[in-house]
XYZ file of C-alpha atoms in Angstrom:
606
model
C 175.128 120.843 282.721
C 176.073 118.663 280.003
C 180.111 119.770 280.070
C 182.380 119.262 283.086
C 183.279 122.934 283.982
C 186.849 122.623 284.793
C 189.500 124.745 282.600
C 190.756 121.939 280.871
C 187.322 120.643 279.352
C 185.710 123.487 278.807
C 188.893 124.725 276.491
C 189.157 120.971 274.783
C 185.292 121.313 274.065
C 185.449 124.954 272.628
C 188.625 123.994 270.201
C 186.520 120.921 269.028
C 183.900 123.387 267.696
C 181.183 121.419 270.282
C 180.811 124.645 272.198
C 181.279 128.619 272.360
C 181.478 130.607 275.595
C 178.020 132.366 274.565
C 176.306 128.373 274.057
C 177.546 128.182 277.793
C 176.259 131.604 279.375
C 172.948 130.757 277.742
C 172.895 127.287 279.274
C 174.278 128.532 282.882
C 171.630 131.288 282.819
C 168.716 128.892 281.692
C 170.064 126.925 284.465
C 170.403 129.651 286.950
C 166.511 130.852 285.938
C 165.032 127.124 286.378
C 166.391 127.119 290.206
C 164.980 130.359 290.676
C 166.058 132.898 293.452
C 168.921 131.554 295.092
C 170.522 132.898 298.025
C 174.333 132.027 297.070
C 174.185 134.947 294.899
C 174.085 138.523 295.472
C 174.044 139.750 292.104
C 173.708 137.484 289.056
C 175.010 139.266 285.954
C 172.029 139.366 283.295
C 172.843 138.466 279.657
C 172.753 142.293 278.437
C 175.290 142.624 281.009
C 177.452 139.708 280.134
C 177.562 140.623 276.889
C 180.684 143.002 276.619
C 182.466 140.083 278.052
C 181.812 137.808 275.029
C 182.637 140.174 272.792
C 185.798 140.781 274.550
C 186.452 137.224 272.934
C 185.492 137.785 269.635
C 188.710 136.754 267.766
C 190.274 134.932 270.552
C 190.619 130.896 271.372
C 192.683 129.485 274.221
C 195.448 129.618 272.274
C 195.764 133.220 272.777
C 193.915 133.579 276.694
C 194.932 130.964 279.302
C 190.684 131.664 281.186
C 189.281 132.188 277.417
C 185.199 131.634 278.415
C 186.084 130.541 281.705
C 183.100 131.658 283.828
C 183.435 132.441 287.039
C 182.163 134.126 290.054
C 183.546 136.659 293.146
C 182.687 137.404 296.890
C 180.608 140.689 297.536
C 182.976 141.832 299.108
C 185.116 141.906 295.984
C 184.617 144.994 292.949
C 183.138 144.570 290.007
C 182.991 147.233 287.854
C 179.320 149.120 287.598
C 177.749 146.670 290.223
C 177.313 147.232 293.948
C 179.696 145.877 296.856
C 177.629 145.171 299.250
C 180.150 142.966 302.032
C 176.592 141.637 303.240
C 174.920 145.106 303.719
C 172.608 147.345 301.841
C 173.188 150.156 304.354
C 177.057 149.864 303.299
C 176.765 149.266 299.667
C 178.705 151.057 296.678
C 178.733 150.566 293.163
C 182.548 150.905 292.005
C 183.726 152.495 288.770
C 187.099 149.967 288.599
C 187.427 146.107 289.079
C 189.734 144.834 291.825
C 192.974 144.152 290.763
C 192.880 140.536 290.770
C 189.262 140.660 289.027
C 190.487 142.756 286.164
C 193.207 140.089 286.222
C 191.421 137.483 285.225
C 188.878 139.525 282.562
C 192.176 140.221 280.938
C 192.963 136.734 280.691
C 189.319 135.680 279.492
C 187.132 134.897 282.376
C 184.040 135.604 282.166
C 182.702 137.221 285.551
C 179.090 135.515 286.237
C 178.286 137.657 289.279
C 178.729 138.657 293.514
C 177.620 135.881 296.026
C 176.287 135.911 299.014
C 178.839 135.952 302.571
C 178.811 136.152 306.309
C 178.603 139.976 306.561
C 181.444 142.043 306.255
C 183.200 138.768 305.774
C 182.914 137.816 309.689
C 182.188 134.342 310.251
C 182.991 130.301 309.390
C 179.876 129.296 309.439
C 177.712 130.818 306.256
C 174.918 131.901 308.531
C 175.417 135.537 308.879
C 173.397 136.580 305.876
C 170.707 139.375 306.857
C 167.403 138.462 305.726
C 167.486 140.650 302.645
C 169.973 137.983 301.066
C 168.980 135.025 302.608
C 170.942 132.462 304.209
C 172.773 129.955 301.524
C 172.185 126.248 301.702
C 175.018 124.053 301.684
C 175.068 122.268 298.029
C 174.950 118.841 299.838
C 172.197 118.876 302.771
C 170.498 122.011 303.118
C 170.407 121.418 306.983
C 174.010 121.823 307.484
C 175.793 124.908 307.520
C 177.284 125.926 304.247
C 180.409 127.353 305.750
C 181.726 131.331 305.538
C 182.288 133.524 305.728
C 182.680 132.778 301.589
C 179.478 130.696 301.661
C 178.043 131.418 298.359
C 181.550 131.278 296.596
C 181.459 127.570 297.742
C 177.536 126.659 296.792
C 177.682 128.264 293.080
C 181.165 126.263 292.535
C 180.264 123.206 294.012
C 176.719 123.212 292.187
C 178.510 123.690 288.944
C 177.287 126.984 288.092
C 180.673 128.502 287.833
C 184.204 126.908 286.987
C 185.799 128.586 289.361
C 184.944 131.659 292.245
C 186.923 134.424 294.778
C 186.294 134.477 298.290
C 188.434 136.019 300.792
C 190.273 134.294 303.134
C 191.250 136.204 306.736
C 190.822 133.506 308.935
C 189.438 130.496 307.190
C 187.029 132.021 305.294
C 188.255 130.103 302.064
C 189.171 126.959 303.890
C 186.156 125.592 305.726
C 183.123 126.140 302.868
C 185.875 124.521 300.337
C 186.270 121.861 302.613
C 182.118 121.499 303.504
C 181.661 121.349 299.241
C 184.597 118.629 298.098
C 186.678 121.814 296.596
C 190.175 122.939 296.417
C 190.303 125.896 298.578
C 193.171 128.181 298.414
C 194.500 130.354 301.025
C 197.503 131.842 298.879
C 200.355 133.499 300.642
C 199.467 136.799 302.264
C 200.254 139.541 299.759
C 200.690 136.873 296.833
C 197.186 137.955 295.105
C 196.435 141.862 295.456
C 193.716 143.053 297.755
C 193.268 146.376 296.193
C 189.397 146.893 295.045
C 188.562 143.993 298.557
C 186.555 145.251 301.604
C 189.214 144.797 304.005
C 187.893 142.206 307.528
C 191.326 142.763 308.713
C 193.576 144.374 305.905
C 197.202 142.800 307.396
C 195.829 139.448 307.390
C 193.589 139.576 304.159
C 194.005 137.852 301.107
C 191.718 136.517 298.320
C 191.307 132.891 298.210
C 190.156 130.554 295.277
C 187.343 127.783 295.528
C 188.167 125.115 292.460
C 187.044 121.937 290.752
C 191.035 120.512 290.462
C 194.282 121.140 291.455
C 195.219 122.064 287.782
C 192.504 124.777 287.979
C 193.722 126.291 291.083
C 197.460 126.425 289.997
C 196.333 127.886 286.126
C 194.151 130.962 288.301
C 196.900 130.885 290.858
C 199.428 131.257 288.348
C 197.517 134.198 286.524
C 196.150 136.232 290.173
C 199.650 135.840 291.679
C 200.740 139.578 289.639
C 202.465 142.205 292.043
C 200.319 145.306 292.149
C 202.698 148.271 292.888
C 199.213 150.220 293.942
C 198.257 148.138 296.827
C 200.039 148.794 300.183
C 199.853 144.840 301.195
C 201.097 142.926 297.806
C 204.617 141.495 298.170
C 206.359 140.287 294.936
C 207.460 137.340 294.554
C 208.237 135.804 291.300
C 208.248 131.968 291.898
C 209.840 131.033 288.423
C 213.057 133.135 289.992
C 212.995 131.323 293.045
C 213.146 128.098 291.762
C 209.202 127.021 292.254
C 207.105 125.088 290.225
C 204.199 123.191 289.646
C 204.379 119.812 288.759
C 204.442 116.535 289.366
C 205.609 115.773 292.886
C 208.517 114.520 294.292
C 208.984 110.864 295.068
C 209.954 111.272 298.372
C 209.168 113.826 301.219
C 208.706 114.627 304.951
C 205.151 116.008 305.881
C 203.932 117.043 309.545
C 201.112 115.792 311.272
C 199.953 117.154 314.778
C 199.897 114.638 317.602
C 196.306 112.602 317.179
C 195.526 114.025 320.676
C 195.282 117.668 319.418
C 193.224 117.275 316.313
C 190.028 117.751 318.241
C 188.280 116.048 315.003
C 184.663 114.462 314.915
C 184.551 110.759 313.962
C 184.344 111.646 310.212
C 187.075 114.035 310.221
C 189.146 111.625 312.250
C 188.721 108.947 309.167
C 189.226 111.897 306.770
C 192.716 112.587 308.658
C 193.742 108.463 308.747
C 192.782 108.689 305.199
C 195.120 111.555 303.675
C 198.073 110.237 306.280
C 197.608 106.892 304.065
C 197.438 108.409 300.866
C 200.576 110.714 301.414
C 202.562 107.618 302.920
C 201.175 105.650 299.314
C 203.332 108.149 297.126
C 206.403 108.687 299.009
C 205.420 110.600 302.513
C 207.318 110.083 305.613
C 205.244 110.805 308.546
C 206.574 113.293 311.258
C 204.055 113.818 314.381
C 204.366 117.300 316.218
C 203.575 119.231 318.686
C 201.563 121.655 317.184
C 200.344 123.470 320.515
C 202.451 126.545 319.337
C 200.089 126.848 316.011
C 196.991 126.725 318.354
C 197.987 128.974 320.907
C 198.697 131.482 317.610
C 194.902 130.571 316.550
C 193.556 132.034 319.928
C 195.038 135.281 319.621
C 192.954 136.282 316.263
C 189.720 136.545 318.064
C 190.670 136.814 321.870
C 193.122 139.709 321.076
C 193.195 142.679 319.578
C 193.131 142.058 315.738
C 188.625 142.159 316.359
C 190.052 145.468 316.673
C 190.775 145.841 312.653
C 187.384 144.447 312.043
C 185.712 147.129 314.187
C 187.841 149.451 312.242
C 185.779 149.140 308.964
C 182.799 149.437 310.034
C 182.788 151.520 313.599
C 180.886 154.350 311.438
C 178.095 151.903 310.750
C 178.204 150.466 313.914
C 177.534 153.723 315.049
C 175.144 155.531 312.698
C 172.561 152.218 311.483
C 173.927 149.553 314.287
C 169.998 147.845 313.030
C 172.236 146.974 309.364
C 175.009 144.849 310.844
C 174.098 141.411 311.851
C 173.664 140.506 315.658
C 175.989 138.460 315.360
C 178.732 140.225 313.586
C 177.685 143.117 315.951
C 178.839 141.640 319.053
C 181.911 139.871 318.195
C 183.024 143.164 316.627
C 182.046 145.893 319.242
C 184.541 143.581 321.651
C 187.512 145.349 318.796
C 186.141 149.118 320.358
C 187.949 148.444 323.848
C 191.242 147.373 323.685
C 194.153 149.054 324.066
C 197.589 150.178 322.083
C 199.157 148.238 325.233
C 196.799 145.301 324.801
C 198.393 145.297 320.794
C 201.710 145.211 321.628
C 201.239 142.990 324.242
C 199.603 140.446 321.481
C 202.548 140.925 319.220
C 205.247 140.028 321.553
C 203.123 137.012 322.103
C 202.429 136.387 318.108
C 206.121 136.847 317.954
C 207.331 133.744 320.245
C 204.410 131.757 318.992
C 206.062 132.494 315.304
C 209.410 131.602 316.092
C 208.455 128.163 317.553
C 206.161 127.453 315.085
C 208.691 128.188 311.975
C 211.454 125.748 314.283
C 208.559 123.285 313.815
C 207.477 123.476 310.565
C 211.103 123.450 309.353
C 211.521 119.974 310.123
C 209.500 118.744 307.540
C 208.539 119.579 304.048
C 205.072 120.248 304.244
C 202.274 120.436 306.945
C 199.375 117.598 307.097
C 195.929 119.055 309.356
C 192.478 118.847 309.876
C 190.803 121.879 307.884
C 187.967 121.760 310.160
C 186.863 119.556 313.071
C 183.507 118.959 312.198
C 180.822 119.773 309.955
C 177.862 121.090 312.030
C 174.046 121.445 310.921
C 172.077 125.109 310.710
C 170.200 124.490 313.862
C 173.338 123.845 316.330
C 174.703 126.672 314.757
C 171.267 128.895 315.682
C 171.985 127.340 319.064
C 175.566 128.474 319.946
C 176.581 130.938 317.029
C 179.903 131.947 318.158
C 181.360 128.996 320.161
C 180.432 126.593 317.023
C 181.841 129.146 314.907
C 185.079 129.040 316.986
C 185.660 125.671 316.737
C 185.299 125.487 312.744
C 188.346 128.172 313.028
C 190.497 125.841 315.423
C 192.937 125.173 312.520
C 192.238 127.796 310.304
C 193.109 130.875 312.289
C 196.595 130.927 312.852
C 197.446 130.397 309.166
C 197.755 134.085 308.647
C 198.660 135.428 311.624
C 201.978 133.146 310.905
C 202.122 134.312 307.661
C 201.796 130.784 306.094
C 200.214 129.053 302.782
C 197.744 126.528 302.814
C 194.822 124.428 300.527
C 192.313 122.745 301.636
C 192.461 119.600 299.783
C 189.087 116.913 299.427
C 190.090 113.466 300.675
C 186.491 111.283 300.469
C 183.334 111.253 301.626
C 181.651 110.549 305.275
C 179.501 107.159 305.945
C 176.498 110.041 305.438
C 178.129 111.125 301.806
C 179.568 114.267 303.001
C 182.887 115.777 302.399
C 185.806 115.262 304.244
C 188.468 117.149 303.477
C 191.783 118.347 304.939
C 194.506 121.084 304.880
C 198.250 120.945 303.773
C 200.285 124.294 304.890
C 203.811 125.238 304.797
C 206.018 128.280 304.992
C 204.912 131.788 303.128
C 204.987 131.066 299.379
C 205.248 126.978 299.333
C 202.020 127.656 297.280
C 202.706 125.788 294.673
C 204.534 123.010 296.534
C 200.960 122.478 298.340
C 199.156 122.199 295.076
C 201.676 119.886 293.507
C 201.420 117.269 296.097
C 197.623 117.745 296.838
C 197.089 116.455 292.596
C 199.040 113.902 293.501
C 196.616 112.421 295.900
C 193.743 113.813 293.462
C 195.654 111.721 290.897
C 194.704 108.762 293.283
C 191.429 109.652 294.568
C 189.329 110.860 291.008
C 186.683 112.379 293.418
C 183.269 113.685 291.193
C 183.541 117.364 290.812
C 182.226 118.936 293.765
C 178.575 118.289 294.221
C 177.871 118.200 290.952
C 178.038 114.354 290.483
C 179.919 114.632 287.293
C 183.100 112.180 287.171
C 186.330 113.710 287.968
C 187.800 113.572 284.001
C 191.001 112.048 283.272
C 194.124 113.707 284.145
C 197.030 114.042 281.554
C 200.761 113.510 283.225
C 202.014 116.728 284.355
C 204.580 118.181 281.654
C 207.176 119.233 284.624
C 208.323 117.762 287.717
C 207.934 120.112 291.075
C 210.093 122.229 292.109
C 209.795 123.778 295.973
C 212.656 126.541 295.773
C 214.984 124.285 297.102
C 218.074 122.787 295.483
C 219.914 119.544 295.925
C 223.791 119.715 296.160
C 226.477 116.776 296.228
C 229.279 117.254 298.901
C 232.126 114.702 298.558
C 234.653 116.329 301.590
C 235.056 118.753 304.346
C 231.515 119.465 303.846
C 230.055 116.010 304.915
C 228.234 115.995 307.657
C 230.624 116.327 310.853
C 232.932 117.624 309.192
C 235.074 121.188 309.481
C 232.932 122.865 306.503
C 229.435 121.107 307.338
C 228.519 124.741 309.336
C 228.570 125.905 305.779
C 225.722 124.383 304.680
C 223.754 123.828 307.900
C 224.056 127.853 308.537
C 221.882 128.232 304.684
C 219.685 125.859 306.133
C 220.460 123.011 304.501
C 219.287 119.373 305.520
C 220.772 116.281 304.616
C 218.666 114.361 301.820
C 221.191 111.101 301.858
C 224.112 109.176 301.976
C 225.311 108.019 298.759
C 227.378 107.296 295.732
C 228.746 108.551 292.871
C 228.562 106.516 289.846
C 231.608 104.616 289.124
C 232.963 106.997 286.559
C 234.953 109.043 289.179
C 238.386 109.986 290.588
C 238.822 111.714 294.224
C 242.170 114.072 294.836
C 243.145 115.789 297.923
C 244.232 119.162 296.739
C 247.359 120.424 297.789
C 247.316 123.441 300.649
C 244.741 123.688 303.851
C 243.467 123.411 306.421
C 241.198 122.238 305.791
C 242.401 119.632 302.716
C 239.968 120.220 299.877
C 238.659 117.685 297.547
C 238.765 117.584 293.835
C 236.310 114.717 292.034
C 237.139 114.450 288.455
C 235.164 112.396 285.951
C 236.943 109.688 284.573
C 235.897 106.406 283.191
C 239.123 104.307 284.643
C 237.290 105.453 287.970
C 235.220 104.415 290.706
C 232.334 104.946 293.247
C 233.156 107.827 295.499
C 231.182 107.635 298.666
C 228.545 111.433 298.350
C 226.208 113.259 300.542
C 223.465 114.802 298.572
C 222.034 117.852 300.726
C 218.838 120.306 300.096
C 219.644 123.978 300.124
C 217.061 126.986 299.610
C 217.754 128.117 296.685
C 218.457 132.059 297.394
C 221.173 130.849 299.477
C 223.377 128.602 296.533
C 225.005 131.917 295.296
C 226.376 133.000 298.720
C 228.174 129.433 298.546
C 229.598 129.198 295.577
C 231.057 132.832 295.405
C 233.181 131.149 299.079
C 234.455 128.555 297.217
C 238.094 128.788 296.279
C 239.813 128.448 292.612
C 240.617 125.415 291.886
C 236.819 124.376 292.735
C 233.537 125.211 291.372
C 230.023 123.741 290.960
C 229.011 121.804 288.004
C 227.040 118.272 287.289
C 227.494 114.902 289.172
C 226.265 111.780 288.137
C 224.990 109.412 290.810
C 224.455 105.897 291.154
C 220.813 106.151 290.179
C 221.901 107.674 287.382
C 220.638 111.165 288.395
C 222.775 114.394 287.975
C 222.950 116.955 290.752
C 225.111 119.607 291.250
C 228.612 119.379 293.015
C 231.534 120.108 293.805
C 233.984 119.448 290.356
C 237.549 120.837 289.496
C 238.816 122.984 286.610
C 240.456 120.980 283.923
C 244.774 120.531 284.211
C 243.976 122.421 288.075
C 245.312 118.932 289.967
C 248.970 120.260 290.007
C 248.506 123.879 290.525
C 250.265 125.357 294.083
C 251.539 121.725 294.373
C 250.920 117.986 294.217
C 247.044 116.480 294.484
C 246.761 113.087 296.132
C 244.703 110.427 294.600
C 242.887 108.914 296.916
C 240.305 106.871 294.719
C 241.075 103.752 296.150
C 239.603 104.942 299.698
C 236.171 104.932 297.920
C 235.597 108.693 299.720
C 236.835 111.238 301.479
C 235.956 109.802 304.910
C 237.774 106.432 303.936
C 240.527 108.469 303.041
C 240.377 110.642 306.829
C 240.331 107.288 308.250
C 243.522 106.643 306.541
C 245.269 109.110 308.096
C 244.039 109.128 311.285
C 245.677 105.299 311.762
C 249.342 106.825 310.620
């Protein structure tokens, strides 16, 4: 391929007049027909049948459609309109009349659907070996000996190989994660409900979500950003507008708290080990403050998906298979699922009382940092040690994949290098449901350091321009200058929204500090004035959806407006209504204290 295939190129080269998106079909397909039949695909779209996707462009530039040519590919267990679902079996296979939701999606926008690949059946696996013989088993794009990763195997191989810019796979229990992570891609796991799942074999339909294998973290937010679209027909989509709750991509903040499990727990091969070292580094390099946690509650959550009775929504799709042509479901696939036909509506409950405590302490854990630092996988093992031991290799792959959506978390699987033996090493960053794009804007930060080729395809990672925005997580920073400082009789305020203290500071010295009249407690009034000084300030972080439950408690003569600090940032505080100083009685000036707890001291010495 003679163009790099990420979003940004591919649109730069079309505007320059050195290529159309029917130049590029031609060249994939001549490309695709030279390799001949290869097992990452399913079904490969012909050029008859691509045509009505072309023509859907006719007229258009990238002007007018954010994926304009974009080609892509999706899962087979994903609908395309007038070609077969298969999930990994002919004896299962239908041929839709309607694209899933998030497929039709991206056609609107201008992708240009390439065709199904290949999967672990019925989207059951981690490894990419669970392919009946019909399909074939896909190699990994790297070394054909080692597994290519599932269960959205081929996904991962037509990216990586650079026959696609971008592909769906589904992600239930790390099925998006680990083959993004075994191909040096950007593996999404979005927030469950985030992209619809309407027109998606369900594995298990509460924990399901499409996931995205990309090139960049600039691709994954631009799909993200267009997938992400509430669909009022599908009983598991949650909306969530992030623009409204104060999220954005961007460039990424200069300073931040991210978790990393205690070394002990990581259960990581040598490689994966280094790979670990090597992102704690990176994220230290641009402004990361290490926190190391217990994370045994996160991996006593993992255990549950495949010791308890969520196998039981798995046997739930295909029990009528299972039962009339048990010969079409993989041996594999066949045993771990038959062990979802026992349990009980006891053994259920029990599980989600457990889930339930494993949730709480997990979310008490998490919340002490900003974001979550962990392996993606543990190791990377070959085809034949899979043959071997099938289902205990396959359970470790999933030893820090599994839990993600059983807590209802985000995560990304993020490439960090390369192993002494040139293979991938990658790892995952996770955080609460919907820090989606706070993942992705501090994972191109390290890809802003890194410049890793583009997946296996050897082409140089191209130059990245300087995001146009800065990040924003849904939080907001807010300057207290009195009874709200830490300690203090208002603090509660704050702490009860979930606030966290960001740092002590100060104002610059353009300021004037009053004690209003009336109390208790005394409230403080900071008015802007150049005769002023330095007024000591805490600057705390806030979730945003809690700010307007604040400010409608705060009493006339105060309100919230813009404070310049000593850096010369400007955050919102506390300020005062103009000519409100003598209103209900005199205001003390108590500048010349330098803050209000230099002023407290004051009064405690009288």
């Amino acid at each position: 391929m003679r163009y790099s295939l990420t979003i940004e190129s591919l649109h730069a080269a079309y505007q320059q007049g050195e290529l159309t998106p029917a130049a590029l079909i031609d060249e994939l397909l001549a490309q695709a027909e030279s390799h001949g039949k290869e097992p990452a695909w399913i079904t490969r779209l012909t050029r008859e049948q691509l045509e009505p996707y072309l023509q859907r462009l006719e007229g258009e530039s990238p002007d007018t459609l954010p994926l304009y040519g974009i080609p892509f590919a999706m899962k087979d267990n994903i609908d395309l309109a007038g070609i077969p679902t298969t999930a990994g079996s002919p004896a299962y296979a239908y041929t839709p009349t309607e694209n899933a939701f998030v497929v039709q999606q991206l056609i609107d926008a201008g992708a240009i659907p390439m065709g199904k690949t290949n999967l672990d059946q019925f989207a059951t696996g981690l490894v990419g070996e669970r392919a009946l013989e019909v399909y074939g088993t896909p190699a990994n794009a790297f070394d054909p000996k080692l597994v290519p990763g599932g269960s959205s195997s081929g996904s991962a191989v037509v990216t990586a190989a650079g026959m696609v810019s971008f592909a769906l796979g589904t992600d239930t229990a790390g099925s998006g994660r680990v083959p993004a992570c075994f191909h040096n891609l950007y593996g999404v796991k979005p927030s469950l409900g985030l992209l619809s799942t309407r027109g998606v074999v369900p594995a298990c339909a509460t924990l399901d979500t499409i996931s995205l294998f990309t090139f960049t973290a600039d691709d994954a937010a631009k799909v993200l950003g267009i997938t992400a679209a509430y669909d009022d027909q599908c009983a598991w989509s949650r909306k969530h507008d992030f623009a409204v709750h104060g999220k954005r991509y961007g460039k990424a903040p200069a300073a931040f708290r991210f978790g990393v499990p205690l070394e002990s727990q990581w259960q990581t091969d040598a490689a994966y080990t280094k790979g670990m070292h090597q992102a704690i580094a990176e994220f230290e390099a641009i402004g990361g403050e290490k926190i190391e946690l217990d994370c045994s509650p996160l991996l006593a959550a993992a255990r549950l998906l495949y010791e308890g009775p969520w196998v039981a929504e798995r046997y739930h799709v295909i029990r009528e298979l299972m039962q009339s042509h048990p010969d079409a479901i993989h041996p594999v696939t066949f045993e771990i699922t038959q062990g979802g036909a026992t349990p009980l509506a006891v053994d259920a409950f029990d599980a989600h009382y457990k889930l339930a405590e494993f949730k709480r302490q997990a979310d008490a854990l998490i919340a002490n940092v900003d974001i979550m630092l962990s392996p993606t996988t543990v190791t990377h093992p070959s085809k034949a040690e899979v043959a071997a031991d099938p289902i205990g290799v396959n359970s470790r792959l999933g030893t820090w994949t599994n839990f993600m959506n059983l807590l209802d978390y985000s995560a990304l699987a993020v490439p960090v290098g390369f192993s002494e033996r040139d293979l991938p090493v990658g790892v995952t960053l996770f955080g609460p449901v919907f820090a989606d794009l706070t993942l992705l804007s501090l994972a191109r930060a390290i890809e802003a350091r890194l410049m890793l080729p583009l997946g296996a395809t050897g082409v140089a990672h191209p130059a990245l321009s300087e995001p146009l925005t800065n990040a924003q997580d849904g939080t907001m920073e807010l300057v207290v200058c009195g009874a709200h400082l830490q300690g203090l009789p208002l603090n509660h305020q704050l702490t009860e929204r979930g606030g966290v203290l960001v740092s002590t500071t100060q104002s610059t010295p353009r300021y004037k500090l009053f004690a209003l009249a009336g109390g208790p407690p005394k409230r403080p009034a900071m008015l802007r004035d150049d005769n002023g000084q330095a007024i000591e300030v805490e600057v705390w972080r806030l979730p945003i959806e809690t700010i307007g439950s604040f400010l409608a408690g705060i009493p006339a003569p105060l309100g919230l407006g813009q404070v310049e600090l000593a850096d010369g940032s400007w955050k919102c505080g506390f300020i005062c209504t103009a000519g409100a100083l003598n209103e209900g009685g005199e205001a003390e000036d108590i500048t010349e204290f330098g803050g209000w707890r230099g002023w407290l001291k004051k009064l405690a010495a009288e």
